[in-house]
PDB file of C-alpha atoms and ligand atoms in Angstrom:
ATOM      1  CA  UNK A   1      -1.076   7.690 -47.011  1.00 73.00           C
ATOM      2  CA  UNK A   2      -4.152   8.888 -45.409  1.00 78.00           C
ATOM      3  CA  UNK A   3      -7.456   7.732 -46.686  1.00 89.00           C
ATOM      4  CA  UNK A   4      -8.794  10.571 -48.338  1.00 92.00           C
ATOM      5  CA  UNK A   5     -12.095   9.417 -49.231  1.00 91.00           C
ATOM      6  CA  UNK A   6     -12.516  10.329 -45.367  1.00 88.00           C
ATOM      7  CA  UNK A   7     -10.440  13.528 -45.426  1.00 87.00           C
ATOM      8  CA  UNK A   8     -12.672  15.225 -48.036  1.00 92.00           C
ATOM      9  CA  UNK A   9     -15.561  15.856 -45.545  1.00 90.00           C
ATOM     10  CA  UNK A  10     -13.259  18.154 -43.403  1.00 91.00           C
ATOM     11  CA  UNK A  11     -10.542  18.679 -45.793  1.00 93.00           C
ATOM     12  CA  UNK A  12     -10.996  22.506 -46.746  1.00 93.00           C
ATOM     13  CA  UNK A  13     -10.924  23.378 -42.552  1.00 91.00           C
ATOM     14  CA  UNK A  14      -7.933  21.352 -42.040  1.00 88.00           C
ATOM     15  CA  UNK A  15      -5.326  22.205 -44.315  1.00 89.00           C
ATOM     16  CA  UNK A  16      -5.375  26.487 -43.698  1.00 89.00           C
ATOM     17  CA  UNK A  17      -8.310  26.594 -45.688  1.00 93.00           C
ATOM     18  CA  UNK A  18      -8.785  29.914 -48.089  1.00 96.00           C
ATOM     19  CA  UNK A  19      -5.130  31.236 -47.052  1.00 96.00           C
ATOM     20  CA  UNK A  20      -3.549  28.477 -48.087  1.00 96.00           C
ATOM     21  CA  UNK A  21      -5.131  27.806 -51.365  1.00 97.00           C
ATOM     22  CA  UNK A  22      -5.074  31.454 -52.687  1.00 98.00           C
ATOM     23  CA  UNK A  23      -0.758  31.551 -51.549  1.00 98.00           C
ATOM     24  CA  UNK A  24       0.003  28.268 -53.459  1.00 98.00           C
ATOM     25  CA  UNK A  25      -2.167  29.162 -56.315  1.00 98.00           C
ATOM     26  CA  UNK A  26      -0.537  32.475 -56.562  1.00 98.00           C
ATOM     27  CA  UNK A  27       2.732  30.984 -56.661  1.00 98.00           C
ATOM     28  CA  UNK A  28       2.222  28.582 -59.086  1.00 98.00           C
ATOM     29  CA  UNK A  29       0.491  31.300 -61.457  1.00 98.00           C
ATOM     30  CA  UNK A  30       3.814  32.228 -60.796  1.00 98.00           C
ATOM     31  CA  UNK A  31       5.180  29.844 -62.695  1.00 98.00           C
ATOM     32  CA  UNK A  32       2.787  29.807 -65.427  1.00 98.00           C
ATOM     33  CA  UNK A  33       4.380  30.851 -68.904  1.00 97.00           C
ATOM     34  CA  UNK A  34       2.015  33.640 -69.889  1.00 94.00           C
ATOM     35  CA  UNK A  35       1.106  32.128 -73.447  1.00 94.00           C
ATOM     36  CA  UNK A  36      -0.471  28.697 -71.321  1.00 98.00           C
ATOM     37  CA  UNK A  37      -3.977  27.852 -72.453  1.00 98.00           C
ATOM     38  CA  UNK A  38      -4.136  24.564 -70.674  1.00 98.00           C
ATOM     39  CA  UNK A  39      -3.089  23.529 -67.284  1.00 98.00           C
ATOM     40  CA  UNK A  40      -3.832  20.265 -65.757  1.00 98.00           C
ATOM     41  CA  UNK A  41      -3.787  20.332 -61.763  1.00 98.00           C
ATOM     42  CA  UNK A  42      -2.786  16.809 -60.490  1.00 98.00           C
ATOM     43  CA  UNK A  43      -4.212  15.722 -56.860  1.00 98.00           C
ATOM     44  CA  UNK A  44      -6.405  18.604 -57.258  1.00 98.00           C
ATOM     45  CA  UNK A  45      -8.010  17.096 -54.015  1.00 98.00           C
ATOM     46  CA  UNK A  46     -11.090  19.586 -53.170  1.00 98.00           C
ATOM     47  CA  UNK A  47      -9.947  21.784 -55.772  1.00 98.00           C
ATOM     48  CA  UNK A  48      -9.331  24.609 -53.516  1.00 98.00           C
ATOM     49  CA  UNK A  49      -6.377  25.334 -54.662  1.00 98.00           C
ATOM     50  CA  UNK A  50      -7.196  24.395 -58.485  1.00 98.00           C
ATOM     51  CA  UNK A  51     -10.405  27.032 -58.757  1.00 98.00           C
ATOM     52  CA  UNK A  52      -7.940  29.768 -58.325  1.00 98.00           C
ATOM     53  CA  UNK A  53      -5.448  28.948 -60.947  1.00 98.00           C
ATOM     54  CA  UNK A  54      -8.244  29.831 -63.239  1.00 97.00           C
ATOM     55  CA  UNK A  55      -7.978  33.172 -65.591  1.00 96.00           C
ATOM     56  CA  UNK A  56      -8.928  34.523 -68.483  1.00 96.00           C
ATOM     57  CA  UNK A  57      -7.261  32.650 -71.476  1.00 97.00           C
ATOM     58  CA  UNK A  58      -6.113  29.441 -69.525  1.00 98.00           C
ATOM     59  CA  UNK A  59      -8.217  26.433 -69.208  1.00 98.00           C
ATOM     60  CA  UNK A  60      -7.643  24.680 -65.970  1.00 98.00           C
ATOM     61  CA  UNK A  61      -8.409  20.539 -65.201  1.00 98.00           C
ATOM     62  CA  UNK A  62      -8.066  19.373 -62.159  1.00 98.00           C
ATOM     63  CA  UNK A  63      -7.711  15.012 -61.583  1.00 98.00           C
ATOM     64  CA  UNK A  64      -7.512  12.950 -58.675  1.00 98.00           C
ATOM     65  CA  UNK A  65      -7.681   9.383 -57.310  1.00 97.00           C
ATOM     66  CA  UNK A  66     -10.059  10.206 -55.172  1.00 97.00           C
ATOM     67  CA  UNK A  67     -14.230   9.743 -55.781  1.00 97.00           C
ATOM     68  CA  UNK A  68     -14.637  11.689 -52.458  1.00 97.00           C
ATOM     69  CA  UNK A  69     -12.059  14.564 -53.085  1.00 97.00           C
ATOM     70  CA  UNK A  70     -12.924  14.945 -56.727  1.00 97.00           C
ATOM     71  CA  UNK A  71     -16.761  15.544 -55.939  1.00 97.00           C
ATOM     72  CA  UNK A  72     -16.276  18.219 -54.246  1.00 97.00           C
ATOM     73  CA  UNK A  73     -13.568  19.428 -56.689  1.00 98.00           C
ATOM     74  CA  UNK A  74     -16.602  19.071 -59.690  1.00 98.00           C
ATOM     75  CA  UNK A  75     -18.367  21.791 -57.324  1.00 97.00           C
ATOM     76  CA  UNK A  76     -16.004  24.215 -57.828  1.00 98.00           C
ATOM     77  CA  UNK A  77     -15.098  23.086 -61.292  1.00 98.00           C
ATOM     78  CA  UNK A  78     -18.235  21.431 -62.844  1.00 98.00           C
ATOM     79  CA  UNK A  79     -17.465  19.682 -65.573  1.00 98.00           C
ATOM     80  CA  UNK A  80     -13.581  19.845 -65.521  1.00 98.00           C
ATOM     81  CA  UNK A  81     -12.812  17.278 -62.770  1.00 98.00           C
ATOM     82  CA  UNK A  82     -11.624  13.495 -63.834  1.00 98.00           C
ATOM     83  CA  UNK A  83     -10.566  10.702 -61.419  1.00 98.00           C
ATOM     84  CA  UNK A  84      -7.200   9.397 -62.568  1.00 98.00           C
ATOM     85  CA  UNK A  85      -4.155   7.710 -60.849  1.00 98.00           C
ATOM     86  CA  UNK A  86      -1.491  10.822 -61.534  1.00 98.00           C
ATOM     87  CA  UNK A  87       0.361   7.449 -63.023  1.00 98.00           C
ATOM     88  CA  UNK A  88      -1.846   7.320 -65.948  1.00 98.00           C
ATOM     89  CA  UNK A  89      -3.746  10.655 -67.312  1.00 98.00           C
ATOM     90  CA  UNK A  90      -6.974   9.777 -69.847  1.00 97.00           C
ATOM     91  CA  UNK A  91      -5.085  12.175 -72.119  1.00 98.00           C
ATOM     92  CA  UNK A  92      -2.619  11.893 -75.497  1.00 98.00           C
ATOM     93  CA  UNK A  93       0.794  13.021 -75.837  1.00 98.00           C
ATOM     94  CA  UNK A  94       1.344  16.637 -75.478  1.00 98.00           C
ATOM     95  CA  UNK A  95      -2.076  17.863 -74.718  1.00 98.00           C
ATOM     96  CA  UNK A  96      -1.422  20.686 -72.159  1.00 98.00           C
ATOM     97  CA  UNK A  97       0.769  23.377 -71.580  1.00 98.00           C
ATOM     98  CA  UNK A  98       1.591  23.076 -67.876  1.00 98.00           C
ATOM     99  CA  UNK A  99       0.426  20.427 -65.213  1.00 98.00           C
ATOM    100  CA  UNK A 100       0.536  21.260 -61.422  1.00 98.00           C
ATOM    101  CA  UNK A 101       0.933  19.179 -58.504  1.00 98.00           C
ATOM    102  CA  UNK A 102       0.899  20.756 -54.922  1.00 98.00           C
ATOM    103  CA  UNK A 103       1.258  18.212 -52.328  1.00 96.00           C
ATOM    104  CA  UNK A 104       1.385  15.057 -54.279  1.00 96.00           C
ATOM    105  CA  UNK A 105       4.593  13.835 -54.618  1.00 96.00           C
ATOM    106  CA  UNK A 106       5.772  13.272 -50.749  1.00 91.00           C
ATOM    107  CA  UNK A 107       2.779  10.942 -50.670  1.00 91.00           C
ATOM    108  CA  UNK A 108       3.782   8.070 -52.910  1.00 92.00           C
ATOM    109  CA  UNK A 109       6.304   5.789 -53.235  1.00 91.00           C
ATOM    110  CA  UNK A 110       5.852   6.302 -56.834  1.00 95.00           C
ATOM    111  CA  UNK A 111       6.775  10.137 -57.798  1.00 96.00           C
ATOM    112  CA  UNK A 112       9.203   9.400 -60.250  1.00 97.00           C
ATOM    113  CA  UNK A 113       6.193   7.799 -62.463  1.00 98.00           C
ATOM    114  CA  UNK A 114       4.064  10.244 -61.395  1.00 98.00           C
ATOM    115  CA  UNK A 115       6.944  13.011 -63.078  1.00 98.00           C
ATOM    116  CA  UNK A 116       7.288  10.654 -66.589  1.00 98.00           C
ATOM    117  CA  UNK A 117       3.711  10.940 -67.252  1.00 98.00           C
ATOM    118  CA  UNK A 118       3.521  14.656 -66.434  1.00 98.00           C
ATOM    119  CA  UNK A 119       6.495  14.746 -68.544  1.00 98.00           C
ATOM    120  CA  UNK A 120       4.183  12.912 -71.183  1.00 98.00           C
ATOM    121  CA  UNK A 121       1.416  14.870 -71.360  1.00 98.00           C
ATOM    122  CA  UNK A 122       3.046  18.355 -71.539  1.00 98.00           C
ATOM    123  CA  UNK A 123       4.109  20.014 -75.077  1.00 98.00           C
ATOM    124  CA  UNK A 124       7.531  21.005 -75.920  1.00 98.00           C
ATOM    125  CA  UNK A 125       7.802  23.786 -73.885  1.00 98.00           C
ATOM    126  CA  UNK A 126       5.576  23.337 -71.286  1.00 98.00           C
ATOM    127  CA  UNK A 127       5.861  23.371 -67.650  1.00 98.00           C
ATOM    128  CA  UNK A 128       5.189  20.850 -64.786  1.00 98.00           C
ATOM    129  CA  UNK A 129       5.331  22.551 -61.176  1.00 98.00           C
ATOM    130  CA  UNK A 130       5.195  20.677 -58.403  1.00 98.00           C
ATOM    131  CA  UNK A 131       5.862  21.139 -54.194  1.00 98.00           C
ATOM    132  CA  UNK A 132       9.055  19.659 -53.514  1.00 97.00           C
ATOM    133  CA  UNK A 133      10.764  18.937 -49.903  1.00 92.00           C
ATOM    134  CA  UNK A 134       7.064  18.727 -47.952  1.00 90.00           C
ATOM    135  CA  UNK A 135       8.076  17.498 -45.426  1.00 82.00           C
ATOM    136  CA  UNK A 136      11.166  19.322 -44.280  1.00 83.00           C
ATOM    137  CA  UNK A 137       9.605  22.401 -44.993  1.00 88.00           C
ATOM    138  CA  UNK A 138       7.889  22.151 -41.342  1.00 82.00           C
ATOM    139  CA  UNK A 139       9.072  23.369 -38.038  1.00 79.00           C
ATOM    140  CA  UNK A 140      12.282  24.916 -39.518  1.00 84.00           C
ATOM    141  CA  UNK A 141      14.028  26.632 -36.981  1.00 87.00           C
ATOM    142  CA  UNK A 142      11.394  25.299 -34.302  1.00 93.00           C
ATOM    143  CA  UNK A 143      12.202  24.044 -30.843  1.00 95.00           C
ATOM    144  CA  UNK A 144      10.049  20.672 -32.308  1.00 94.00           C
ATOM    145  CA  UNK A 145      12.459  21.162 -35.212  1.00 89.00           C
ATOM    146  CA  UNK A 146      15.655  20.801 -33.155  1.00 91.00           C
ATOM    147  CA  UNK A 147      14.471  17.541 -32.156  1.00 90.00           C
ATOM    148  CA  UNK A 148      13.266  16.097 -35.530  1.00 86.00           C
ATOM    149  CA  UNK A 149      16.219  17.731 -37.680  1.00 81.00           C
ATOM    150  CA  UNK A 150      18.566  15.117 -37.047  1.00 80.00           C
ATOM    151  CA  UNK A 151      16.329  12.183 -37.631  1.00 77.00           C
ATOM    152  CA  UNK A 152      14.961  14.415 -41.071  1.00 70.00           C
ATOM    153  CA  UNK A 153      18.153  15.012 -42.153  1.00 62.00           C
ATOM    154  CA  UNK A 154      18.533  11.262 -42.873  1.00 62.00           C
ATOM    155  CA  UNK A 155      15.549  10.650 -44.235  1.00 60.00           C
ATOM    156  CA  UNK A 156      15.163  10.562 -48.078  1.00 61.00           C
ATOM    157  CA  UNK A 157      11.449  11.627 -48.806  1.00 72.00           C
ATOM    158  CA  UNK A 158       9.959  10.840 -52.583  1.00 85.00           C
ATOM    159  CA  UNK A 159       9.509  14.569 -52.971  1.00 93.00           C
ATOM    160  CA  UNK A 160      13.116  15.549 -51.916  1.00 92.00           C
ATOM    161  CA  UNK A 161      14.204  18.134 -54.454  1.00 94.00           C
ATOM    162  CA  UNK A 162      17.477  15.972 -56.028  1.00 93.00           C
ATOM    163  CA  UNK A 163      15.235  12.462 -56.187  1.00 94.00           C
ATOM    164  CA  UNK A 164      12.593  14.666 -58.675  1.00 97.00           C
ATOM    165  CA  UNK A 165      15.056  16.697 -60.640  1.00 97.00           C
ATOM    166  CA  UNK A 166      17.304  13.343 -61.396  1.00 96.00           C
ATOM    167  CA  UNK A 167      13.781  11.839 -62.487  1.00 97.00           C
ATOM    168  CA  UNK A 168      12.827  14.897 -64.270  1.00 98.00           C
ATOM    169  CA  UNK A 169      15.884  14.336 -66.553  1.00 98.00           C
ATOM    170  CA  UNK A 170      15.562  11.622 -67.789  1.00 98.00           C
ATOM    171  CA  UNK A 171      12.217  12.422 -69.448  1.00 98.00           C
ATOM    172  CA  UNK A 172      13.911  15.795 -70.575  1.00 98.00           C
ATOM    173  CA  UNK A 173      11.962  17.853 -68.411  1.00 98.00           C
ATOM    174  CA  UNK A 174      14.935  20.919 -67.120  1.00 98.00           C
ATOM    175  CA  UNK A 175      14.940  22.976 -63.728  1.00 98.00           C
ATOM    176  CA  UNK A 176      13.939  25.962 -63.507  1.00 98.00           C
ATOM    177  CA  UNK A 177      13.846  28.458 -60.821  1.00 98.00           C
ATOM    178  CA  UNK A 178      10.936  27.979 -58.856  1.00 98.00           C
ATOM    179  CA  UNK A 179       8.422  30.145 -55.986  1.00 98.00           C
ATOM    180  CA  UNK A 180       7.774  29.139 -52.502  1.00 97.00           C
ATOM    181  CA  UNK A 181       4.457  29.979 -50.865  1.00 98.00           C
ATOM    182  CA  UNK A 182       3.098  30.163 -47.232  1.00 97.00           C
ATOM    183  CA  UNK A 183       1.670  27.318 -45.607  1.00 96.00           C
ATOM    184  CA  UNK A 184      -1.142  29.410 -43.460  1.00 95.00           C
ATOM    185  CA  UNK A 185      -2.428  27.181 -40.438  1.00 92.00           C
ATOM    186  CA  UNK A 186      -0.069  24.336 -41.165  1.00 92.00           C
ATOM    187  CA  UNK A 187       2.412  25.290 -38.430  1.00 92.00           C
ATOM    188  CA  UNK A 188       2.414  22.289 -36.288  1.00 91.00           C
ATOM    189  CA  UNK A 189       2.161  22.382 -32.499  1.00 96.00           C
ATOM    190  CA  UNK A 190       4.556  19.314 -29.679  1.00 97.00           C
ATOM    191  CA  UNK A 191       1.034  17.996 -28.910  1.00 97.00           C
ATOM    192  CA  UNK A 192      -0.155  17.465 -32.987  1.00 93.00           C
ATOM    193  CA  UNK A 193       3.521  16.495 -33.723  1.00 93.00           C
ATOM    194  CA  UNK A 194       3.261  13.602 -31.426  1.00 94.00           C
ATOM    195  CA  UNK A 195       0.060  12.495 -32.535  1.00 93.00           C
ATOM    196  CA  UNK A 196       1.914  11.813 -35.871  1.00 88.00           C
ATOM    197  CA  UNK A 197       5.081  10.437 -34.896  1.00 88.00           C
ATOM    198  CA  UNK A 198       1.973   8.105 -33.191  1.00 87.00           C
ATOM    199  CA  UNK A 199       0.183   7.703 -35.843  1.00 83.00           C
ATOM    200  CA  UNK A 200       3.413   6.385 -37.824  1.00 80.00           C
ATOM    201  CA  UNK A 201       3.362   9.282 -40.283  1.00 78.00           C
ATOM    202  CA  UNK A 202       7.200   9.742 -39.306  1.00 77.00           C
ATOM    203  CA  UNK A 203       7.851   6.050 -40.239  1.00 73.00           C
ATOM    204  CA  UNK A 204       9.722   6.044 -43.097  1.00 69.00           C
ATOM    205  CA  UNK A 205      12.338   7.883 -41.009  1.00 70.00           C
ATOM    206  CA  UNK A 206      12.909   5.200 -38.925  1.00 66.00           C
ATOM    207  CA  UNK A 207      13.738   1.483 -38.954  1.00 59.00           C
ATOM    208  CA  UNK A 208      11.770   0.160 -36.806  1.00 57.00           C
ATOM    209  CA  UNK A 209      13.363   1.446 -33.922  1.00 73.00           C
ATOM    210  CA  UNK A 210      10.108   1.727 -31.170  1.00 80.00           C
ATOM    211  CA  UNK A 211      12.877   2.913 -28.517  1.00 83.00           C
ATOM    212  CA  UNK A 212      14.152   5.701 -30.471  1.00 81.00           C
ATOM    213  CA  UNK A 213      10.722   6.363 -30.992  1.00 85.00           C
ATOM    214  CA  UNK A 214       9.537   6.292 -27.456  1.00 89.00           C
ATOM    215  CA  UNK A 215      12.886   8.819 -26.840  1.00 89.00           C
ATOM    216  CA  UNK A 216      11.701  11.642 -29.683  1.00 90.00           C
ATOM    217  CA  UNK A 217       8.329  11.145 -27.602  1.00 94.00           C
ATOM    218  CA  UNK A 218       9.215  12.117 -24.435  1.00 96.00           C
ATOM    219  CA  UNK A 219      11.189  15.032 -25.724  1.00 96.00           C
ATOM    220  CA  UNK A 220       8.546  15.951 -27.924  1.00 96.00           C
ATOM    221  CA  UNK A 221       5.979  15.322 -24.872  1.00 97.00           C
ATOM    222  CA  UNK A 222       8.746  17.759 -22.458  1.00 98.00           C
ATOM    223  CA  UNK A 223       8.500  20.691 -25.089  1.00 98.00           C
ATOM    224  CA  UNK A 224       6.791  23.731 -23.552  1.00 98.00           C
ATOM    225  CA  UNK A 225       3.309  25.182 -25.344  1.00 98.00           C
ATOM    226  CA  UNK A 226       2.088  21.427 -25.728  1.00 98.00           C
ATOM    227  CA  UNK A 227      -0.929  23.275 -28.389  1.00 97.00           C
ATOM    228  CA  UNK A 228       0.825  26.052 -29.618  1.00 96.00           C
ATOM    229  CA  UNK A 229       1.764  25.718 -33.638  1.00 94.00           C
ATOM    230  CA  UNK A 230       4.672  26.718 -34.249  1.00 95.00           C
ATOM    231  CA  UNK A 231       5.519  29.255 -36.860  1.00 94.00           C
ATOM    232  CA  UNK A 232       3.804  28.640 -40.747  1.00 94.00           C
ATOM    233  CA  UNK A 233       6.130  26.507 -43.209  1.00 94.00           C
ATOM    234  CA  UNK A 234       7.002  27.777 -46.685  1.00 96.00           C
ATOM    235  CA  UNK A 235       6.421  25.109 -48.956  1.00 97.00           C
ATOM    236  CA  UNK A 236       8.648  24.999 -51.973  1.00 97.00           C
ATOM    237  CA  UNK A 237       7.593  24.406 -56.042  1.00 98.00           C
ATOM    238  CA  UNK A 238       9.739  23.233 -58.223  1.00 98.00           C
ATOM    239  CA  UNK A 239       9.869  23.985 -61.888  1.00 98.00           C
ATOM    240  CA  UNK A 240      10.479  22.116 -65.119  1.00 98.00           C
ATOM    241  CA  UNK A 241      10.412  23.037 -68.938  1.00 98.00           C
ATOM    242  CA  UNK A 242       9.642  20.458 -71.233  1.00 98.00           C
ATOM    243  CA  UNK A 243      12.480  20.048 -73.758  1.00 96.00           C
ATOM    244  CA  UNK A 244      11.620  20.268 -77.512  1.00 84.00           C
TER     245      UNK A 244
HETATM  246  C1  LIG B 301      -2.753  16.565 -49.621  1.00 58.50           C
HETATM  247  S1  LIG B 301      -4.012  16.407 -50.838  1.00 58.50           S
HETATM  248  C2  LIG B 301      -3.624  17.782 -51.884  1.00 58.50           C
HETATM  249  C3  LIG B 301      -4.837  18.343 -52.570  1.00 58.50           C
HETATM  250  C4  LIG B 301      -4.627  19.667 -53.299  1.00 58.50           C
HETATM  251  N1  LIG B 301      -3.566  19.599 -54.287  1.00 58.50           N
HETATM  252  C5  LIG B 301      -4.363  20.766 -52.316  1.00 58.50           C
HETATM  253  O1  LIG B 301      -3.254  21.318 -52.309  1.00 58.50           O
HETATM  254  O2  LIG B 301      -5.272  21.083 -51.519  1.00 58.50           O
HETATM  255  C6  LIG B 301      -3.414  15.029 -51.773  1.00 58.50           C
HETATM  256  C7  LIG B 301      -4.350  14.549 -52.866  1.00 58.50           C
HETATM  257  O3  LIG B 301      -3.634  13.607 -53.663  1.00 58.50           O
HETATM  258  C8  LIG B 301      -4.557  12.665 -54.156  1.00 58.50           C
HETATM  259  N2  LIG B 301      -3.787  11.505 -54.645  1.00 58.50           N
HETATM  260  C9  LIG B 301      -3.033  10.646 -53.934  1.00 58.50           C
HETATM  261  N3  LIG B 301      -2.459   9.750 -54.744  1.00 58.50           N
HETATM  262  C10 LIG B 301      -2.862  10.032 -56.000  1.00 58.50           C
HETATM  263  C11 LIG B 301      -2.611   9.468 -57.271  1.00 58.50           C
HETATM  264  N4  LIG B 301      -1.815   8.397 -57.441  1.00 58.50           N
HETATM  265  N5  LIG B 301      -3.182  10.017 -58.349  1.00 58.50           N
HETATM  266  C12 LIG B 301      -4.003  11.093 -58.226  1.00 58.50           C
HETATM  267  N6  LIG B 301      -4.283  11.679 -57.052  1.00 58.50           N
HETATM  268  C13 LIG B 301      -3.721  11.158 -55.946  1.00 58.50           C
HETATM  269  C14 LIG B 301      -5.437  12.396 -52.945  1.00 58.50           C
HETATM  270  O4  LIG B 301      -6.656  11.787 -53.302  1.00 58.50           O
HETATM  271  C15 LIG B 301      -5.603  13.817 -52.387  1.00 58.50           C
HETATM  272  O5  LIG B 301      -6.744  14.439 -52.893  1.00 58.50           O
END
């Protein structure tokens, strides 16, 4: 995972900025039963996204791991910020009405704990939306696609959408239909895509393998429009009601 005690200085540029943040927010108001009066947003990072999930009659917390994210987050949201591992929230049993996660659970090995304790906190009833399927959300249909499909395709992320909903069962949190919201600026161009494969963030597709690695390079290196991004990813969020 990327340190983001460093990201946090550049975070809000990097990651399609106001664009970004307003589309997932609206799509997880989406999702929102109407009657909600407390939403917690996990890995509310900057809290760009968090601060506009705010509205009349709901009270909105964001937490993160993060000292450096979660400063800037208090900015936004003074006084309703809380540094917490997503594994273990300072809060009792059914205490909020729907908890939020947008791009959290392709980080960490760990999503399916990260899903029991979201599955703890929220009343009977409640909801617990959360991006699903990062990763292979990018590129689709994408010459940089065509050559990272095949190697995608095997690859079984911690966000996938079957690995959280087979978790989400067993602490009686159901599926629901979910939204999908535009990823603005996070198109990626040949030239950043190498940079990652690189920079290993690819390497839990692979085992090991630095020659098949050096061969996705050179194809990804061959691609024309080395700093063009390719066209904006919709992201998808998953939804789950809290059984009774
Ligand atoms: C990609 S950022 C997403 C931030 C925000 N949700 C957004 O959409 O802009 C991921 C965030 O997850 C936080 N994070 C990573 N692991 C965590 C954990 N175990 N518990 C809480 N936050 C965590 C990081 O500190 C970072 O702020």
């Amino acid at each position: 995972m990327l340190d983001y005690e460093a990201e946090a200085a550049h975070y809000d540029r990097t990651r399609g900025g106001v664009p970004r943040a307003r589309a997932a927010a609206e799509a997880v108001l989406s999702l929102v039963p109407p009657g909600a009066r407390t939403l917690l947003d996990l890995a509310c990072g900057t809290g760009l996204v968090t601060e506009r999930l705010v509205r009349p009659g709901l009270s909105v917390y964001g937490a993160d791991a993060a000292h450096a994210m979660l400063r800037v987050a208090e900015g936004r949201l003074p006084g309703r910020t809380v540094r917490a591992d997503a594994r273990r929230l300072p809060l009792p049993d059914a205490a909020v009405d729907a908890v939020s996660a947008v791009w959290l659970l392709h980080l960490v090995p760990f999503a399916p704990e990260i899903v029991a304790e979201a599955a703890r906190v929220l009343r009977p009833g409640g909801v617990l939306i959360a991006t699903v399927d990062k990763d292979a959300a990018h590129d689709v249909g994408s010459d940089i696609d065509a050559i990272l499909r095949p190697r995608r395709s095997a690859h079984v992320g911690s966000d996938t959408s079957a690995h959280i909903t087979a978790h989400a069962a067993l602490h009686g949190l159901a599926p629901t239909p979910g939204a999908d919201f535009t990823g603005h600026g996070q198109g990626s161009s040949p030239r950043d895509t190498l940079r990652k494969l690189r920079g290993g963030y690819y390497a839990s597709w692979f085992r090991g393998d630095a020659a098949d690695i050096e061969a996705l390079a050179a194809s990804l290196a061959a691609l024309p429009d080395q700093d063009r991004p390719r066209a904006d990813p919709r992201y998808r969020l998953a939804r789950f009601v809290r059984r009774g």
